[in-house]
Short mmCIF file of C-alpha atoms and ligand atoms in Angstrom, two decimals:
data_model
loop_
_atom_site.label_atom_id
_atom_site.label_comp_id
_atom_site.label_asym_id
_atom_site.label_seq_id
_atom_site.Cartn_x
_atom_site.Cartn_y
_atom_site.Cartn_z
CA MET A 1 343.68 103.31 -97.65
CA LYS A 2 341.26 101.71 -100.14
CA THR A 3 342.07 99.71 -103.29
CA ASP A 4 340.71 96.89 -105.48
CA VAL A 5 343.50 94.37 -104.95
CA ALA A 6 345.89 94.19 -101.98
CA ILE A 7 348.94 92.11 -102.90
CA ILE A 8 351.03 90.68 -100.06
CA GLY A 9 354.70 90.15 -100.94
CA ALA A 10 356.96 91.97 -103.41
CA GLY A 11 358.88 88.98 -104.73
CA PRO A 12 358.62 88.15 -108.43
CA ALA A 13 354.98 86.95 -108.13
CA GLY A 14 353.73 90.06 -106.31
CA LEU A 15 355.56 92.57 -108.52
CA LEU A 16 354.58 90.81 -111.77
CA LEU A 17 350.93 90.71 -110.72
CA GLY A 18 351.01 94.35 -109.61
CA HIS A 19 352.37 95.48 -112.97
CA LEU A 20 349.91 93.35 -114.95
CA LEU A 21 346.96 94.76 -112.99
CA ARG A 22 348.22 98.36 -113.30
CA ALA A 23 348.61 97.89 -117.05
CA GLU A 24 344.91 96.92 -117.22
CA GLY A 25 343.79 99.80 -115.01
CA VAL A 26 342.98 97.68 -111.93
CA ALA A 27 343.89 99.53 -108.70
CA CYS A 28 346.32 97.64 -106.44
CA VAL A 29 348.88 98.09 -103.67
CA VAL A 30 351.77 95.73 -102.78
CA VAL A 31 352.80 95.27 -99.12
CA GLU A 32 356.26 93.76 -98.41
CA ARG A 33 357.78 92.79 -95.09
CA GLN A 34 361.41 93.37 -96.10
CA THR A 35 363.31 96.30 -97.64
CA GLY A 36 363.81 96.35 -101.41
CA ASP A 37 367.57 95.78 -100.95
CA TYR A 38 366.91 92.67 -98.89
CA VAL A 39 364.56 91.24 -101.54
CA LEU A 40 367.29 91.77 -104.15
CA SER A 41 369.95 90.09 -102.03
CA ARG A 42 368.30 86.65 -102.27
CA ILE A 43 370.08 84.50 -104.86
CA ARG A 44 367.57 82.08 -106.35
CA ALA A 45 366.28 81.01 -109.74
CA GLY A 46 368.19 81.26 -112.98
CA VAL A 47 366.16 79.73 -115.81
CA LEU A 48 363.06 81.36 -117.33
CA GLU A 49 360.43 79.56 -119.39
CA ARG A 50 358.89 81.15 -122.48
CA THR A 51 355.72 82.06 -120.50
CA THR A 52 357.70 84.02 -117.93
CA VAL A 53 359.61 85.88 -120.66
CA SER A 54 356.29 86.60 -122.46
CA LEU A 55 354.87 88.29 -119.37
CA MET A 56 357.89 90.63 -119.22
CA GLU A 57 357.49 91.30 -122.98
CA ARG A 58 353.80 92.07 -122.56
CA LEU A 59 354.70 94.61 -119.86
CA GLY A 60 357.40 96.16 -122.05
CA LEU A 61 359.93 95.42 -119.29
CA ASP A 62 362.06 92.98 -121.28
CA ALA A 63 364.80 95.30 -122.61
CA ARG A 64 367.55 94.06 -120.27
CA LEU A 65 366.26 90.49 -120.36
CA LYS A 66 366.56 90.59 -124.17
CA SER A 67 370.06 92.06 -124.17
CA GLU A 68 371.58 90.22 -121.18
CA GLY A 69 369.54 86.97 -120.96
CA LEU A 70 371.16 83.91 -122.51
CA PRO A 71 368.89 81.81 -124.77
CA HIS A 72 369.55 78.09 -124.17
CA GLY A 73 368.43 75.58 -126.79
CA GLY A 74 369.40 72.55 -124.72
CA PHE A 75 370.75 71.14 -121.47
CA ASN A 76 372.59 68.01 -120.35
CA LEU A 77 371.98 65.08 -118.05
CA ALA A 78 375.16 63.33 -116.90
CA ASP A 79 375.50 59.85 -115.43
CA GLY A 80 379.03 60.14 -114.07
CA GLU A 81 380.64 59.19 -117.37
CA ARG A 82 378.87 60.81 -120.31
CA LEU A 83 376.79 63.87 -121.11
CA ILE A 84 373.31 63.18 -122.52
CA ARG A 85 372.28 66.34 -124.37
CA ILE A 86 368.57 67.15 -124.55
CA ASP A 87 368.15 69.26 -127.68
CA VAL A 88 365.22 71.24 -126.37
CA GLU A 89 365.04 73.58 -129.35
CA ALA A 90 365.02 70.81 -131.98
CA LEU A 91 362.44 68.82 -129.99
CA THR A 92 360.05 71.67 -129.09
CA GLY A 93 360.94 74.66 -131.30
CA GLN A 94 361.49 76.68 -128.11
CA THR A 95 364.31 77.83 -125.88
CA VAL A 96 364.62 78.82 -122.22
CA THR A 97 366.37 82.00 -121.07
CA VAL A 98 369.10 82.09 -118.43
CA TYR A 99 368.46 85.31 -116.47
CA GLY A 100 368.66 85.57 -112.69
CA GLN A 101 365.59 85.99 -110.52
CA THR A 102 367.45 88.91 -108.90
CA GLU A 103 367.69 90.70 -112.25
CA LEU A 104 364.05 90.03 -113.14
CA THR A 105 362.97 91.36 -109.73
CA ARG A 106 365.21 94.43 -110.18
CA ASP A 107 363.60 95.17 -113.58
CA LEU A 108 360.13 94.94 -112.02
CA MET A 109 361.16 97.09 -109.04
CA ASP A 110 362.82 99.77 -111.17
CA ALA A 111 359.61 100.24 -113.19
CA CYS A 112 357.32 100.78 -110.17
CA ASP A 113 357.60 104.58 -109.94
CA GLU A 114 357.20 105.16 -113.67
CA ARG A 115 354.20 102.81 -113.90
CA GLY A 116 352.55 104.08 -110.72
CA LEU A 117 352.73 100.73 -108.88
CA GLU A 118 352.72 101.46 -105.15
CA VAL A 119 354.87 99.10 -103.05
CA ILE A 120 355.00 99.56 -99.28
CA TYR A 121 358.30 98.06 -98.03
CA ASP A 122 359.27 97.39 -94.42
CA ALA A 123 355.72 96.53 -93.36
CA GLY A 124 355.66 94.63 -90.05
CA GLU A 125 353.03 92.28 -88.61
CA VAL A 126 351.11 91.98 -91.89
CA ALA A 127 347.74 90.32 -91.20
CA LEU A 128 344.71 89.37 -93.33
CA HIS A 129 341.14 89.91 -92.09
CA ASP A 130 337.62 88.89 -93.19
CA ILE A 131 338.83 86.93 -96.24
CA ALA A 132 335.70 84.75 -96.26
CA GLY A 133 333.52 87.74 -97.24
CA ASP A 134 333.43 90.54 -99.84
CA ALA A 135 335.21 93.20 -97.79
CA PRO A 136 338.60 91.80 -96.73
CA TYR A 137 341.35 94.04 -95.36
CA VAL A 138 345.03 93.94 -94.53
CA THR A 139 346.69 95.51 -91.51
CA PHE A 140 350.37 96.14 -90.90
CA VAL A 141 352.68 98.21 -88.75
CA ARG A 142 354.92 100.86 -90.29
CA ASP A 143 356.85 103.71 -88.67
CA GLY A 144 355.44 102.65 -85.31
CA GLY A 145 351.75 102.92 -86.27
CA GLU A 146 349.15 100.41 -87.51
CA GLN A 147 347.86 100.95 -91.04
CA ARG A 148 344.95 99.34 -92.89
CA ILE A 149 344.21 98.61 -96.55
CA ASP A 150 340.60 97.86 -97.47
CA ALA A 151 340.32 95.82 -100.66
CA ARG A 152 337.86 93.73 -102.65
CA ILE A 153 340.41 90.93 -103.24
CA ILE A 154 343.66 90.00 -101.47
CA VAL A 155 346.34 88.07 -103.35
CA GLY A 156 348.91 86.21 -101.23
CA CYS A 157 352.29 86.35 -103.03
CA ASP A 158 354.20 86.10 -99.74
CA GLY A 159 356.22 82.95 -100.31
CA PHE A 160 356.27 79.71 -98.33
CA HIS A 161 356.51 81.33 -94.86
CA GLY A 162 354.07 84.23 -95.36
CA PRO A 163 350.76 84.73 -93.53
CA SER A 164 348.34 84.35 -96.48
CA ARG A 165 348.14 80.56 -96.68
CA GLN A 166 347.87 80.40 -92.88
CA ALA A 167 344.77 82.64 -93.05
CA VAL A 168 342.76 79.89 -94.79
CA PRO A 169 340.85 77.86 -92.15
CA ALA A 170 342.42 74.46 -91.49
CA SER A 171 339.06 72.79 -92.17
CA VAL A 172 339.20 74.07 -95.79
CA GLY A 173 342.84 73.60 -96.76
CA GLN A 174 344.59 70.40 -97.70
CA VAL A 175 348.38 69.98 -97.76
CA PHE A 176 350.26 67.51 -99.99
CA GLU A 177 353.93 67.31 -99.08
CA ARG A 178 357.20 65.45 -99.50
CA VAL A 179 360.34 66.59 -97.72
CA TYR A 180 363.58 65.28 -99.24
CA PRO A 181 366.41 63.96 -97.07
CA PHE A 182 369.01 66.33 -98.55
CA GLY A 183 369.55 69.96 -99.48
CA TRP A 184 371.33 71.79 -102.29
CA LEU A 185 374.56 73.55 -101.39
CA GLY A 186 374.89 76.41 -103.90
CA ILE A 187 377.94 78.49 -104.81
CA LEU A 188 378.00 81.64 -106.93
CA ALA A 189 381.37 82.73 -108.36
CA ASP A 190 382.63 85.25 -110.90
CA VAL A 191 384.23 82.67 -113.18
CA PRO A 192 383.24 81.50 -116.68
CA PRO A 193 380.84 78.50 -116.72
CA CYS A 194 382.35 75.05 -117.43
CA ASN A 195 379.86 74.42 -120.24
CA HIS A 196 377.76 76.69 -122.44
CA GLU A 197 374.64 74.80 -121.27
CA LEU A 198 373.45 73.46 -117.89
CA ILE A 199 374.56 70.02 -116.67
CA TYR A 200 372.49 68.01 -114.16
CA ALA A 201 374.68 65.10 -113.00
CA ASN A 202 373.97 61.91 -111.05
CA HIS A 203 377.28 60.50 -109.83
CA GLU A 204 377.94 57.76 -107.29
CA ARG A 205 378.96 60.48 -104.80
CA GLY A 206 375.71 62.38 -105.35
CA PHE A 207 373.97 65.05 -107.41
CA SER A 208 375.54 68.16 -108.93
CA LEU A 209 374.39 70.96 -111.22
CA ALA A 210 376.49 73.33 -113.30
CA SER A 211 374.53 76.47 -114.09
CA MET A 212 375.31 80.14 -114.77
CA ARG A 213 374.07 83.70 -114.62
CA SER A 214 376.19 85.08 -117.47
CA ALA A 215 379.33 84.32 -119.50
CA THR A 216 381.40 85.43 -116.50
CA ARG A 217 379.30 84.31 -113.52
CA SER A 218 378.72 80.64 -112.62
CA ARG A 219 376.25 78.98 -110.28
CA TYR A 220 376.94 75.43 -109.10
CA TYR A 221 375.12 73.10 -106.72
CA ILE A 222 375.83 69.76 -104.99
CA ASP A 223 373.39 67.85 -102.80
CA VAL A 224 374.39 67.36 -99.15
CA PRO A 225 372.74 65.72 -96.13
CA LEU A 226 370.56 68.19 -94.23
CA THR A 227 372.86 67.80 -91.23
CA GLU A 228 375.76 69.48 -93.09
CA LYS A 229 376.92 72.94 -91.96
CA ILE A 230 377.94 75.52 -94.55
CA GLU A 231 381.00 76.43 -92.40
CA ASP A 232 382.39 72.95 -93.05
CA TRP A 233 382.42 73.54 -96.79
CA SER A 234 385.43 75.62 -97.82
CA ASP A 235 385.45 76.85 -101.42
CA ASP A 236 388.17 74.30 -102.25
CA ARG A 237 386.16 71.43 -100.84
CA ILE A 238 383.14 72.42 -102.98
CA TRP A 239 385.23 72.78 -106.16
CA ASP A 240 386.89 69.38 -105.52
CA GLU A 241 383.50 67.72 -105.06
CA LEU A 242 382.05 69.37 -108.17
CA ALA A 243 385.02 68.23 -110.26
CA VAL A 244 384.38 64.60 -109.28
CA ARG A 245 380.58 64.62 -109.54
CA LEU A 246 380.26 66.50 -112.85
CA GLY A 247 382.49 63.95 -114.59
CA PRO A 248 385.82 64.31 -116.40
CA GLU A 249 384.60 66.23 -119.46
CA ALA A 250 383.07 69.07 -117.42
CA ALA A 251 385.78 68.93 -114.73
CA ALA A 252 388.45 69.71 -117.32
CA GLN A 253 386.66 72.99 -118.10
CA ILE A 254 385.93 74.20 -114.55
CA THR A 255 387.47 77.55 -113.59
CA ARG A 256 387.71 77.90 -109.82
CA GLY A 257 387.29 81.18 -107.94
CA PRO A 258 386.17 82.58 -104.58
CA ALA A 259 382.50 82.15 -103.67
CA ILE A 260 380.51 85.40 -103.64
CA GLU A 261 377.53 83.53 -102.15
CA LYS A 262 377.26 80.13 -100.51
CA SER A 263 374.19 78.58 -98.88
CA ILE A 264 372.27 75.33 -98.30
CA ALA A 265 368.59 75.16 -99.35
CA PRO A 266 366.32 72.29 -98.25
CA LEU A 267 364.29 70.45 -100.92
CA ARG A 268 360.55 70.02 -100.68
CA SER A 269 357.50 69.22 -102.82
CA PHE A 270 354.42 70.96 -101.40
CA VAL A 271 350.96 71.85 -102.70
CA PHE A 272 348.21 73.61 -100.80
CA GLU A 273 344.66 73.22 -102.10
CA PRO A 274 342.57 75.23 -102.84
CA MET A 275 344.45 78.24 -104.19
CA ARG A 276 341.39 80.46 -103.60
CA TYR A 277 339.30 80.86 -100.48
CA GLY A 278 336.61 83.58 -100.38
CA SER A 279 338.29 86.83 -101.43
CA LEU A 280 341.85 85.45 -101.14
CA LEU A 281 343.90 84.07 -104.05
CA LEU A 282 347.32 82.44 -103.53
CA CYS A 283 350.12 82.72 -106.12
CA GLY A 284 353.63 81.22 -106.29
CA ASP A 285 355.53 79.79 -103.33
CA SER A 286 352.72 80.78 -100.93
CA ALA A 287 350.71 77.88 -102.39
CA HIS A 288 353.35 75.43 -103.61
CA ILE A 289 357.02 74.50 -103.55
CA VAL A 290 358.94 72.33 -105.99
CA PRO A 291 362.44 70.95 -105.54
CA PRO A 292 364.73 73.09 -107.76
CA THR A 293 365.58 70.18 -110.09
CA GLY A 294 364.05 71.32 -113.41
CA ALA A 295 363.92 75.05 -112.53
CA LYS A 296 360.15 75.29 -112.14
CA GLY A 297 359.54 77.39 -108.98
CA LEU A 298 359.74 80.92 -110.34
CA ASN A 299 358.11 79.88 -113.60
CA LEU A 300 355.18 78.36 -111.74
CA ALA A 301 354.80 81.60 -109.78
CA ALA A 302 354.67 83.41 -113.14
CA SER A 303 352.01 81.09 -114.60
CA ASP A 304 349.86 81.48 -111.45
CA VAL A 305 350.15 85.24 -111.87
CA HIS A 306 349.10 84.93 -115.51
CA TYR A 307 345.90 83.09 -114.49
CA ALA A 308 345.26 85.40 -111.52
CA ALA A 309 345.67 88.56 -113.62
CA GLU A 310 343.26 87.22 -116.24
CA ALA A 311 340.67 86.36 -113.58
CA LEU A 312 341.01 89.71 -111.78
CA VAL A 313 340.79 91.77 -114.98
CA ALA A 314 337.66 89.80 -115.98
CA PHE A 315 336.22 90.47 -112.52
CA PHE A 316 337.02 94.18 -112.15
CA ARG A 317 336.49 95.17 -115.79
CA HIS A 318 333.55 92.92 -116.73
CA GLY A 319 332.05 91.83 -113.41
CA ASP A 320 332.87 88.17 -114.18
CA ALA A 321 332.91 86.48 -110.75
CA ASP A 322 333.21 82.98 -112.30
CA ALA A 323 336.74 83.81 -113.47
CA VAL A 324 337.85 84.34 -109.86
CA ALA A 325 335.95 81.24 -108.70
CA GLY A 326 337.71 79.16 -111.38
CA TYR A 327 341.24 80.42 -110.60
CA SER A 328 342.21 77.62 -108.23
CA ALA A 329 341.29 74.71 -110.52
CA ARG A 330 342.98 76.36 -113.52
CA ALA A 331 346.21 77.11 -111.66
CA LEU A 332 346.37 73.74 -109.88
CA ALA A 333 346.10 71.77 -113.14
CA ARG A 334 349.43 73.27 -114.24
CA VAL A 335 350.96 73.23 -110.74
CA TRP A 336 350.56 69.46 -110.41
CA LYS A 337 352.23 68.82 -113.77
CA SER A 338 355.25 70.90 -112.74
CA GLU A 339 355.28 69.15 -109.36
CA ARG A 340 355.35 65.80 -111.16
CA PHE A 341 358.22 66.82 -113.45
CA SER A 342 360.35 68.29 -110.64
CA TRP A 343 359.73 65.24 -108.45
CA SER A 344 360.56 62.74 -111.19
CA LEU A 345 363.76 64.58 -112.20
CA THR A 346 364.75 64.79 -108.51
CA LYS A 347 364.22 61.02 -108.13
CA LEU A 348 366.20 60.29 -111.29
CA MET A 349 369.19 62.50 -110.44
CA HIS A 350 369.68 62.07 -106.65
CA ARG A 351 370.84 59.27 -104.33
CA PHE A 352 368.31 58.71 -101.56
CA PRO A 353 369.63 57.33 -98.25
CA ASP A 354 367.35 54.26 -98.47
CA ASP A 355 368.29 53.47 -102.08
CA GLY A 356 370.07 50.19 -102.68
CA PRO A 357 371.62 48.59 -105.76
CA PHE A 358 368.17 48.00 -107.31
CA GLU A 359 367.23 51.69 -107.26
CA ARG A 360 370.67 52.57 -108.66
CA ARG A 361 370.17 50.14 -111.56
CA MET A 362 366.76 51.71 -112.22
CA GLN A 363 368.37 55.16 -112.49
CA VAL A 364 371.12 53.87 -114.78
CA ALA A 365 368.53 52.13 -116.98
CA GLU A 366 366.34 55.21 -117.19
CA LEU A 367 369.27 57.47 -118.09
CA ASP A 368 370.34 54.98 -120.77
CA TYR A 369 366.77 54.85 -122.10
CA ILE A 370 366.67 58.66 -122.26
CA ALA A 371 370.05 58.72 -124.04
CA ASN A 372 368.70 56.46 -126.78
CA SER A 373 365.04 57.44 -127.13
CA GLU A 374 363.84 60.54 -128.92
CA ALA A 375 360.37 60.01 -127.40
CA ALA A 376 361.82 60.13 -123.88
CA GLN A 377 363.90 63.20 -124.72
CA ARG A 378 360.87 64.97 -126.21
CA SER A 379 358.85 64.39 -123.05
CA ILE A 380 361.63 65.86 -120.90
CA ALA A 381 362.15 68.76 -123.32
CA GLU A 382 358.49 69.84 -123.41
CA ASN A 383 358.33 69.86 -119.62
CA TYR A 384 361.66 71.70 -119.33
CA VAL A 385 360.65 74.58 -121.67
CA GLY A 386 357.34 74.76 -119.81
CA LEU A 387 353.90 73.38 -120.54
CA PRO A 388 351.47 75.84 -122.17
CA VAL A 389 349.35 78.10 -119.95
P1 RFL B 401 359.21 84.74 -102.94
O1 RFL B 401 360.31 85.02 -103.94
O2 RFL B 401 359.56 83.97 -101.74
O3 RFL B 401 358.63 86.17 -102.52
C1 RFL B 401 357.72 86.29 -101.45
C2 RFL B 401 357.81 87.70 -100.91
O4 RFL B 401 356.87 87.82 -99.84
C3 RFL B 401 357.51 88.49 -98.76
N1 RFL B 401 356.85 88.16 -97.49
C4 RFL B 401 356.00 88.99 -96.88
N2 RFL B 401 355.50 90.18 -97.22
C5 RFL B 401 354.66 90.78 -96.35
N3 RFL B 401 354.30 90.23 -95.17
C6 RFL B 401 354.79 89.03 -94.78
N4 RFL B 401 354.49 88.53 -93.58
C7 RFL B 401 355.66 88.34 -95.65
N5 RFL B 401 356.31 87.17 -95.60
C8 RFL B 401 357.02 87.07 -96.72
C9 RFL B 401 358.95 88.00 -98.83
O5 RFL B 401 359.83 88.88 -98.13
C10 RFL B 401 359.17 87.98 -100.33
O6 RFL B 401 359.67 89.22 -100.82
O7 RFL B 401 357.96 84.02 -103.61
P2 RFL B 401 357.35 84.14 -105.10
O8 RFL B 401 357.22 85.59 -105.50
O9 RFL B 401 356.19 83.24 -105.10
O10 RFL B 401 358.49 83.57 -106.07
C11 RFL B 401 358.84 82.21 -106.02
C12 RFL B 401 360.33 82.03 -106.37
O11 RFL B 401 361.10 82.91 -105.56
C13 RFL B 401 360.81 80.59 -106.15
O12 RFL B 401 359.83 79.67 -106.60
C14 RFL B 401 362.11 80.30 -106.93
O13 RFL B 401 363.17 81.07 -106.44
C15 RFL B 401 362.45 78.81 -106.85
N6 RFL B 401 363.72 78.50 -107.49
C16 RFL B 401 363.81 78.39 -108.86
N7 RFL B 401 362.73 78.61 -109.64
C17 RFL B 401 362.84 78.58 -111.01
O14 RFL B 401 361.82 78.78 -111.71
N8 RFL B 401 364.04 78.31 -111.64
C18 RFL B 401 365.17 78.08 -110.93
O15 RFL B 401 366.23 77.93 -111.55
C19 RFL B 401 365.09 78.08 -109.49
N9 RFL B 401 366.18 77.86 -108.74
C20 RFL B 401 364.88 78.29 -106.72
C21 RFL B 401 366.10 77.96 -107.38
C22 RFL B 401 364.84 78.41 -105.33
C23 RFL B 401 365.99 78.21 -104.58
N10 RFL B 401 365.91 78.39 -103.17
C24 RFL B 401 366.83 79.14 -102.40
C25 RFL B 401 364.69 78.02 -102.49
C26 RFL B 401 367.24 77.74 -106.66
C27 RFL B 401 367.19 77.84 -105.26
C28 RFL B 401 368.48 77.56 -104.52
C1 PHB B 402 370.20 78.12 -111.03
O1 PHB B 402 370.89 78.57 -111.96
O2 PHB B 402 370.19 78.66 -109.93
C2 PHB B 402 369.39 76.92 -111.29
C3 PHB B 402 369.31 76.39 -112.55
C4 PHB B 402 368.56 75.25 -112.78
C5 PHB B 402 367.90 74.65 -111.74
C6 PHB B 402 367.96 75.19 -110.46
C7 PHB B 402 368.71 76.33 -110.22
O3 PHB B 402 367.18 73.52 -111.96
#
C-alpha cells in the first residue's frame, strides 16, 4: 500500500490528524495495534480546551460535543477548609468544556467511514523503517501476514509506549523526565457530581479531585503511594477518603454509588526532543507526558496535531518543506509551557514524601496568595483554558 502520510496510533491524536489531513485532501492511513472497542474502553481525560473544541468544530464533528459537553466557566482549588474559585470566564473571556476523551474518540471513529479515513485496527508488530530518508515505510502483521505501507511522512501518534519515539536514534533524542512518588486512584460512578464545577483539593491527608463526565456521571481521584494495590481500595474506603480530603462543603454534597471503573495511574512529566527526525513527526503522548493536574495531556496532543496538520498541508499542497522542518520547535514551545503549568499545579496540590513543615507552609501561603490576588488567579486561568496555538 502507498500513501502520503502513515499515522501510527488511533487514539485522539491519530484520529484527529487523520481527519484534518483528509479534509485537506492529503492521503493518509492510520494503523492501530488494538481493536476499536479496546481504544474506547480506556477512561481518561475529561476537560477540553477551546483549541481542542475548535478542531472538532472545524471538522464539523462537534454536534454531540455541543449538545452533551458541559461548558465550565470556572473551577475550584481547596485547601482543606475553603474553596477558592477561579473565575476562568471572567478572567479570560473563555470557558473549557467537560466532555470525555472516550466520547471525543467515539465521534472521530464514527466519522471515519463517511469521511473516507482508513484505519487498520488489530495491527501487530508495527515497525518503522528508513525514517532518516525520504522514503520511510511501516510494516505490521495482520491476519497472519506481514503488510507494508510506503509513505512520504510517518506521524507517531502511538502514545507513551508506542514504537515511534523508540525509532529515533539515541544519539539524536534527548529525554527530560520527572517521575512523581505517587499515583492517582480514579473512580467513575453513575452519581451526580458533588459540585457543578471541578474541585482540586490539597488536604493534610493528600490530594483529591472532584470531576465529572455529565450531570449524572462523576469522576473522582485521590493520590496514593505507588505501592498501593487497587484491590485494597473498596468503594467505601475511597468514598470515605474523598469525603475527608475534599473538605466539609463538598463532602456534604457527595452522592455515593458503585464504581463502574477504578484504576491507579502513575504521574510523570516527560518531554522528548526533538519532535521531528527525518521523515518522522511525533504528536501527543508519544513525545510528552504531563501529570493530569490541570488537564493538559489530551489538549496538548490536540495542539501538536494542529501544528502537524498545518505543516503537512503546507508540504503536500505547496511543497513547503520548511513547515515540516519547523514543526518540532513550534510544538515544543507550547509543550514546555503546559509542562510547566502541570508541574507547578502538581507541586502546589500534592504532599511529597520528603516535604516537611516548611514546604507545607509554602503551599498554604501560595494558596492564600491565590485566594486574594486577581493577578495570580488570572495567570492560573489563562493556563487552564489553554494558551493560544
Ligand atoms: P493515546 O490516547 O495513548 O493513543 C495512542 C494510541 O496508539 C496506539 N498504539 C499503537 N498503535 C500501533 N502500533 C503500536 N505499537 C502502538 N502502541 C500504541 C494505542 O493503542 C493508542 O490507541 O495517545 P494520544 O492520542 O497522544 O492522546 C493522549 C491522551 O490520551 C492523554 O494525554 C490524556 O488521556 C491525558 N489525560 C488527560 N488529558 C487532558 O487533556 N485532560 C484530562 O482531564 C486528562 N485526564 C489523562 C487524564 C490521562 C490519564 N491517564 C490514565 C494516563 C486522566 C488520566 C487518569
Ligand atoms: C477527569 O475528569 O478525568 C479529569 C479532570 C481534570 C483533570 C484530570 C482529570 O485535571
